[in-house]
Amino acid sequence: MSNPLATAVEDFMTGLINRNPAEYEFHQAVREVVQSVMPLVLDRQAYRDAQILERMTEPDRIIIFRVTWETDDGRIRANRAWRVQFNNSIGPYKGGLRFHPSVTQSILKFLGFEQVFKNSLTSLPMGGAKGGANFNPKGKSDREVMRFCQSLMTELHRHIGKDTDIPAGDIGVGAREISYLFGQFKRLENVFTGVLTGKGLEFGGSLLRKEATGYGCVYFCENMFQHRGDSIAGKTVSVSGSGNVALYAVEKAIELGAKVVTLSDSGGFIHDPDGINADKLAFVKELKEVRRGRISAYADQFSGATFHPDQRPWAVPVEVALPCATQNEISEAEARTLLANGVICVSEGANMPTELAGVHAFVDAGILYGPGKAANAGGVAVSGLEQSQNSARLSWSREEVDERLQRIMASIHQRCVTHGSSQHGVDYVKGSNIGGFIKVADAMLAHGAV
Ligand code: NDP
Ligand code: 2IT
C-alpha cells in the first residue's frame, strides 16, 4: 500500500531534483528537512496554498562572480565565488564564507539552506545565506590570501551590508581572512560598520566568537545528556577535524571532564588513548592556528599517540562522537560502526557531517543525536551577539557572552524537545527541522506573495 506521506516527499523531491540537477548535497539537505516537515505542510492548507516549501527551497538569489588575483611571482589566477542569499524573512541574510577547492554551488546551496533553519532556531533576527570560493588557501602566502580577499570583496561589497547580508567565517576563512575582507570593505565603502562577524577584538569583534561553535556544540551535547539525567563528564569522546570548531569543542569537552582521544585533518587522524589534555591542546592550537601544520605532528610529539593516514576516526570505540570537519564525513557504514562500538551521543559541530542513511541509523537506534543545524548554532548565535554589540557600540565581557551562548543553546535544545518528542524520547532531527521551519514559514505567509 502506498504511504501518502512518503509519496508527498518523493513527489516534492522529484520536482526539486529536476529543477536542480546534480546538486547532490543540496538534495540531501532538503530531503532531510522535507521528511520532517511534510506532515505539518500536509496538515496546514495555508502552507500549501502559499507554496511555502517550494519557495523555501528556492534561494532568493545567487550571485556568482570571477575573482582574479595575482600570485607572489606575478602569475594571474582566477577562481569562482558565490554568495547564496537564501531567505531573509526573519532578518538580514547571515552565514559564513568557505574557501576550499571542493566548493561548488551545490555545497553552498545546502549550507545556505541549513543556515535558514539554524538561524531561526537561535531566536535571533537572522536570515540565511552562505558564500565562498573554490580557492585553496593552503600553501598560499599571507600576501596572496590578502590579494584574493581584496579581489573577492571588490565584487561582494555591493551585495552585502549590516542590514542586508552579514558574512562570517567557515572552512578556510578564519581571523586572517575576515580581517582582510573587512579592511577592503571599509576602504571601498568608507564606513566602519559590523558588516562581517568574527572580526578581530581590536575592530569590533566579540569575545568568545572564536570559541562559540565548538563550545556551543559541547553545551548542546551536555543539554542532551542532562535531559536524560546523564552528563558528558567521564565519557570517552572522538572529535574529527582540527580547525576552529574542533579545537574549541575539545577545549570545552575537557573542561567538562570528558576524555577526548582523537583529532583529524584531511591527511588522517591521531588517536591518543591517554586523552588530549590542556598542554597537548595548546600544542595543537599553536600547530594549527600559528604554524598551519598537519595533525600528524601530534603523534611525533606525544608518545602513546598514533597517526592513521588517510583514515577517519570513527572506528575508535567511544561513547560520544563530535564530527567537526566537513559534510558527509560519517558514512552510513561508519555510523553503524560507531553504534556497534557503543556510541550513545553524536553532537555535530560540522554542517551535515552524516550521510542521510547514517542519520536514520542514529535516530532509529534512539541515541542522543544532535544534528548540525541545532548543535553548531552557537557560532552564528555569537555572530548575532557581535552584531548587537556593534550596533550598540559596546563590548560585552567574556562571561556575559558565554552566559548568553549557554542560554541560547539551552533554548534550542528546548525547542527540539517541544517539536521532536517521539516514542523513543526526543527526535532532534524532527525537532530542529520543525522548530526552525515554523517561524520562517509563518513570516513568509505574513509577508504575502514576495
Ligand atoms: P576550519 O577550516 O577551521 O577547519 C576545518 C577542519 O576540517 C580542518 O581540520 C580540515 O583539515 C578539516 N577538513 C575540511 N575539509 C575536509 C575534507 N574535505 N576532508 C577532510 N577533512 C577536512 O573550519 P571550521 O572549523 O570553521 O569548520 C568545520 C565545520 O564546522 C564545517 O562543516 C563548517 O561548515 C562548520 N561550522 C563552522 C562554524 C564556524 O563558526 N566556523 C559554525 C558552524 C559550523 P585540513 O586542514 O587538512 O583541510
Ligand atoms: O555554518 C555556520 O553557521 C557558520 N559558518 C557561521 C556563520 C556566521 O554567520 O557566524
Coordinates of N, CA and C in Angstrom, one line a residue, residues 48-151:
R48 N 0.4 25.1 2.0 CA 0.3 24.5 0.6 C -0.1 25.6 -0.4
D49 N -1.2 26.3 0.0 CA -1.7 27.4 -0.9 C -0.6 28.4 -1.2
A50 N 0.3 28.7 -0.2 CA 1.3 29.7 -0.5 C 2.6 29.1 -1.0
Q51 N 2.6 27.8 -1.3 CA 3.8 27.1 -1.8 C 5.0 27.3 -1.0
I52 N 4.8 27.2 0.3 CA 5.9 27.6 1.3 C 7.1 26.7 1.1
L53 N 6.9 25.4 0.9 CA 8.0 24.5 0.8 C 8.8 24.7 -0.5
E54 N 8.1 25.0 -1.6 CA 8.7 25.3 -2.9 C 9.5 26.6 -2.8
R55 N 8.9 27.6 -2.1 CA 9.6 28.9 -2.0 C 10.8 28.8 -1.0
M56 N 10.7 28.0 0.0 CA 11.8 27.9 1.0 C 13.0 27.2 0.4
T57 N 12.8 26.4 -0.6 CA 13.9 25.6 -1.2 C 14.5 26.3 -2.4
E58 N 14.0 27.5 -2.7 CA 14.5 28.3 -3.8 C 15.2 29.5 -3.2
P59 N 16.5 29.7 -3.4 CA 17.2 30.8 -2.9 C 16.6 32.1 -3.4
D60 N 16.6 33.2 -2.6 CA 16.2 34.5 -3.1 C 17.0 34.9 -4.3
R61 N 18.3 34.7 -4.2 CA 19.2 35.0 -5.3 C 20.6 34.3 -5.1
I62 N 21.3 34.1 -6.2 CA 22.6 33.6 -6.1 C 23.5 34.5 -6.9
I63 N 24.5 35.1 -6.3 CA 25.5 36.0 -7.0 C 26.7 35.1 -7.3
I64 N 27.1 35.1 -8.6 CA 28.3 34.3 -9.0 C 29.2 35.2 -9.7
F65 N 30.5 35.1 -9.3 CA 31.4 36.1 -9.9 C 32.9 35.5 -9.9
R66 N 33.6 36.0 -10.9 CA 35.0 35.6 -11.0 C 35.9 36.5 -10.1
V67 N 36.9 35.8 -9.5 CA 37.8 36.5 -8.6 C 39.2 36.4 -9.2
T68 N 39.7 37.4 -9.7 CA 41.1 37.4 -10.4 C 42.1 38.0 -9.4
W69 N 43.2 37.3 -9.3 CA 44.2 37.8 -8.3 C 45.6 37.4 -8.8
E70 N 46.6 37.9 -8.1 CA 48.0 37.7 -8.6 C 48.8 37.0 -7.6
T71 N 49.6 36.0 -8.0 CA 50.5 35.3 -7.1 C 51.7 36.1 -6.8
D72 N 52.5 35.7 -5.8 CA 53.6 36.5 -5.4 C 54.6 36.6 -6.6
D73 N 54.7 35.6 -7.4 CA 55.6 35.7 -8.5 C 55.0 36.2 -9.8
G74 N 53.8 36.9 -9.7 CA 53.3 37.7 -10.8 C 52.4 36.9 -11.7
R75 N 52.0 35.7 -11.4 CA 51.1 35.0 -12.3 C 49.7 35.3 -12.0
I76 N 48.8 35.4 -13.0 CA 47.4 35.7 -12.8 C 46.6 34.4 -12.6
R77 N 45.8 34.5 -11.6 CA 44.9 33.3 -11.3 C 43.5 33.8 -11.2
A78 N 42.6 32.9 -11.5 CA 41.1 33.2 -11.4 C 40.4 32.1 -10.7
N79 N 39.5 32.5 -9.8 CA 38.6 31.5 -9.1 C 37.2 31.9 -9.3
R80 N 36.3 31.0 -8.9 CA 34.9 31.3 -8.9 C 34.4 31.5 -7.5
A81 N 33.6 32.5 -7.3 CA 33.0 32.8 -6.0 C 31.5 33.0 -6.1
W82 N 30.8 32.7 -5.0 CA 29.3 32.8 -4.9 C 28.9 33.4 -3.6
R83 N 27.8 34.1 -3.6 CA 27.0 34.3 -2.4 C 25.6 33.9 -2.6
V84 N 25.2 32.9 -1.8 CA 23.8 32.4 -2.0 C 23.0 33.1 -0.9
Q85 N 22.1 34.0 -1.3 CA 21.2 34.7 -0.3 C 19.9 33.9 -0.3
F86 N 19.8 33.1 0.7 CA 18.7 32.1 0.6 C 17.4 32.6 1.1
N87 N 17.3 33.2 2.2 CA 16.0 33.6 2.8 C 16.2 34.7 3.8
N88 N 15.5 35.9 3.6 CA 15.6 37.0 4.6 C 14.3 37.3 5.3
S89 N 13.5 36.3 5.5 CA 12.1 36.5 6.0 C 12.2 37.0 7.5
I90 N 13.1 36.5 8.3 CA 13.1 36.9 9.7 C 14.3 37.8 10.1
G91 N 15.1 38.2 9.1 CA 16.2 39.1 9.4 C 17.1 39.1 8.2
P92 N 18.1 40.0 8.2 CA 19.1 40.1 7.1 C 19.8 38.8 6.9
Y93 N 20.2 38.6 5.7 CA 21.0 37.3 5.4 C 22.2 37.2 6.3
K94 N 22.5 36.0 6.7 CA 23.6 35.8 7.6 C 24.1 34.4 7.4
G95 N 25.5 34.3 7.3 CA 26.1 33.0 7.1 C 27.5 33.2 6.7
G96 N 28.3 32.1 6.8 CA 29.7 32.1 6.6 C 30.1 32.1 5.1
L97 N 31.4 32.3 4.9 CA 32.1 32.1 3.7 C 33.1 31.0 3.8
R98 N 33.1 30.1 2.8 CA 34.0 29.0 2.8 C 35.0 29.1 1.6
F99 N 36.3 28.9 1.9 CA 37.3 28.9 0.9 C 37.9 27.4 0.9
H100 N 37.6 26.7 -0.1 CA 38.1 25.3 -0.2 C 38.0 24.9 -1.7
P101 N 39.0 24.1 -2.2 CA 38.9 23.8 -3.6 C 37.7 22.9 -4.0
S102 N 37.1 22.3 -3.0 CA 35.9 21.5 -3.3 C 34.6 22.3 -3.3
V103 N 34.6 23.6 -3.1 CA 33.4 24.4 -3.1 C 32.7 24.4 -4.4
T104 N 31.4 24.1 -4.4 CA 30.5 24.1 -5.6 C 29.2 24.9 -5.2
Q105 N 28.5 25.1 -6.2 CA 27.2 25.8 -6.0 C 26.3 24.9 -5.1
S106 N 26.3 23.6 -5.4 CA 25.5 22.6 -4.6 C 25.9 22.7 -3.1
I107 N 27.2 22.7 -2.8 CA 27.6 22.8 -1.4 C 27.1 24.1 -0.8
L108 N 27.3 25.2 -1.5 CA 26.9 26.5 -0.9 C 25.3 26.6 -0.7
K109 N 24.6 25.9 -1.6 CA 23.2 25.9 -1.5 C 22.7 25.1 -0.3
F110 N 23.4 23.9 -0.1 CA 23.0 23.1 1.1 C 23.3 23.9 2.3
L111 N 24.4 24.5 2.3 CA 24.8 25.3 3.6 C 23.9 26.5 3.8
G112 N 23.5 27.2 2.7 CA 22.6 28.3 2.9 C 21.3 27.9 3.3
F113 N 20.8 26.7 2.8 CA 19.5 26.2 3.2 C 19.5 25.8 4.7
E114 N 20.5 25.1 5.1 CA 20.6 24.7 6.5 C 20.7 25.9 7.4
Q115 N 21.4 27.0 6.9 CA 21.6 28.2 7.7 C 20.2 28.9 8.0
V116 N 19.3 28.8 7.1 CA 17.9 29.4 7.3 C 17.3 28.8 8.6
F117 N 17.4 27.5 8.7 CA 16.8 26.8 9.9 C 17.6 27.0 11.2
K118 N 18.9 26.9 11.0 CA 19.8 27.1 12.2 C 19.6 28.5 12.8
N119 N 19.6 29.5 11.9 CA 19.5 30.9 12.4 C 18.1 31.1 13.0
S120 N 17.1 30.5 12.5 CA 15.7 30.6 13.1 C 15.7 30.0 14.5
L121 N 16.4 28.9 14.6 CA 16.5 28.2 15.9 C 17.1 29.1 17.0
T122 N 18.1 29.9 16.6 CA 18.8 30.7 17.6 C 17.8 31.8 18.3
S123 N 16.7 32.0 17.7 CA 15.7 33.1 18.1 C 16.2 34.5 17.8
L124 N 17.3 34.6 17.2 CA 17.8 35.9 16.8 C 17.3 36.3 15.4
P125 N 17.2 37.6 15.1 CA 16.6 38.0 13.8 C 17.7 37.9 12.7
M126 N 17.9 36.7 12.2 CA 18.8 36.4 11.2 C 18.3 35.6 10.1
G127 N 18.3 36.0 8.8 CA 18.0 35.2 7.7 C 19.2 34.2 7.4
G128 N 19.1 33.5 6.3 CA 20.1 32.5 6.0 C 20.8 32.8 4.6
A129 N 22.1 32.6 4.7 CA 23.0 32.8 3.4 C 24.2 31.9 3.6
K130 N 24.9 31.8 2.5 CA 26.3 31.2 2.6 C 27.0 31.6 1.3
G131 N 28.3 31.7 1.4 CA 29.1 32.0 0.2 C 30.5 31.4 0.3
G132 N 31.3 31.7 -0.7 CA 32.6 31.2 -0.7 C 33.2 31.1 -2.1
A133 N 34.3 30.4 -2.1 CA 35.0 30.3 -3.4 C 35.8 29.0 -3.5
N134 N 36.1 28.5 -4.7 CA 36.8 27.3 -4.9 C 38.3 27.6 -4.8
F135 N 38.7 28.4 -3.9 CA 40.1 28.9 -3.7 C 40.7 28.0 -2.6
N136 N 41.9 27.6 -2.8 CA 42.6 26.8 -1.8 C 43.6 27.6 -1.1
P137 N 43.3 28.0 0.2 CA 44.3 28.9 0.9 C 45.6 28.1 1.3
K138 N 45.5 26.8 1.3 CA 46.7 26.0 1.7 C 47.9 26.3 0.8
G139 N 49.0 26.6 1.4 CA 50.2 26.8 0.7 C 50.4 28.2 0.1
K140 N 49.4 29.0 0.3 CA 49.4 30.4 -0.2 C 50.1 31.3 0.9
S141 N 50.8 32.3 0.4 CA 51.4 33.3 1.4 C 50.3 34.2 1.9
D142 N 50.6 34.8 3.0 CA 49.6 35.8 3.6 C 49.3 36.9 2.5
R143 N 50.3 37.3 1.8 CA 50.0 38.4 0.7 C 49.1 37.9 -0.4
E144 N 49.3 36.6 -0.7 CA 48.4 36.0 -1.8 C 47.0 35.9 -1.2
V145 N 46.8 35.5 0.0 CA 45.5 35.4 0.6 C 44.9 36.8 0.7
M146 N 45.7 37.8 1.0 CA 45.2 39.2 1.1 C 44.7 39.6 -0.3
R147 N 45.5 39.4 -1.3 CA 45.1 39.9 -2.6 C 43.8 39.2 -3.1
F148 N 43.7 37.9 -2.7 CA 42.5 37.1 -3.1 C 41.3 37.8 -2.3
C149 N 41.4 38.0 -1.0 CA 40.3 38.5 -0.3 C 39.9 39.9 -0.8
Q150 N 40.9 40.7 -1.1 CA 40.6 42.1 -1.6 C 39.9 42.0 -2.9
S151 N 40.3 41.1 -3.8 CA 39.6 41.0 -5.1 C 38.2 40.5 -4.9

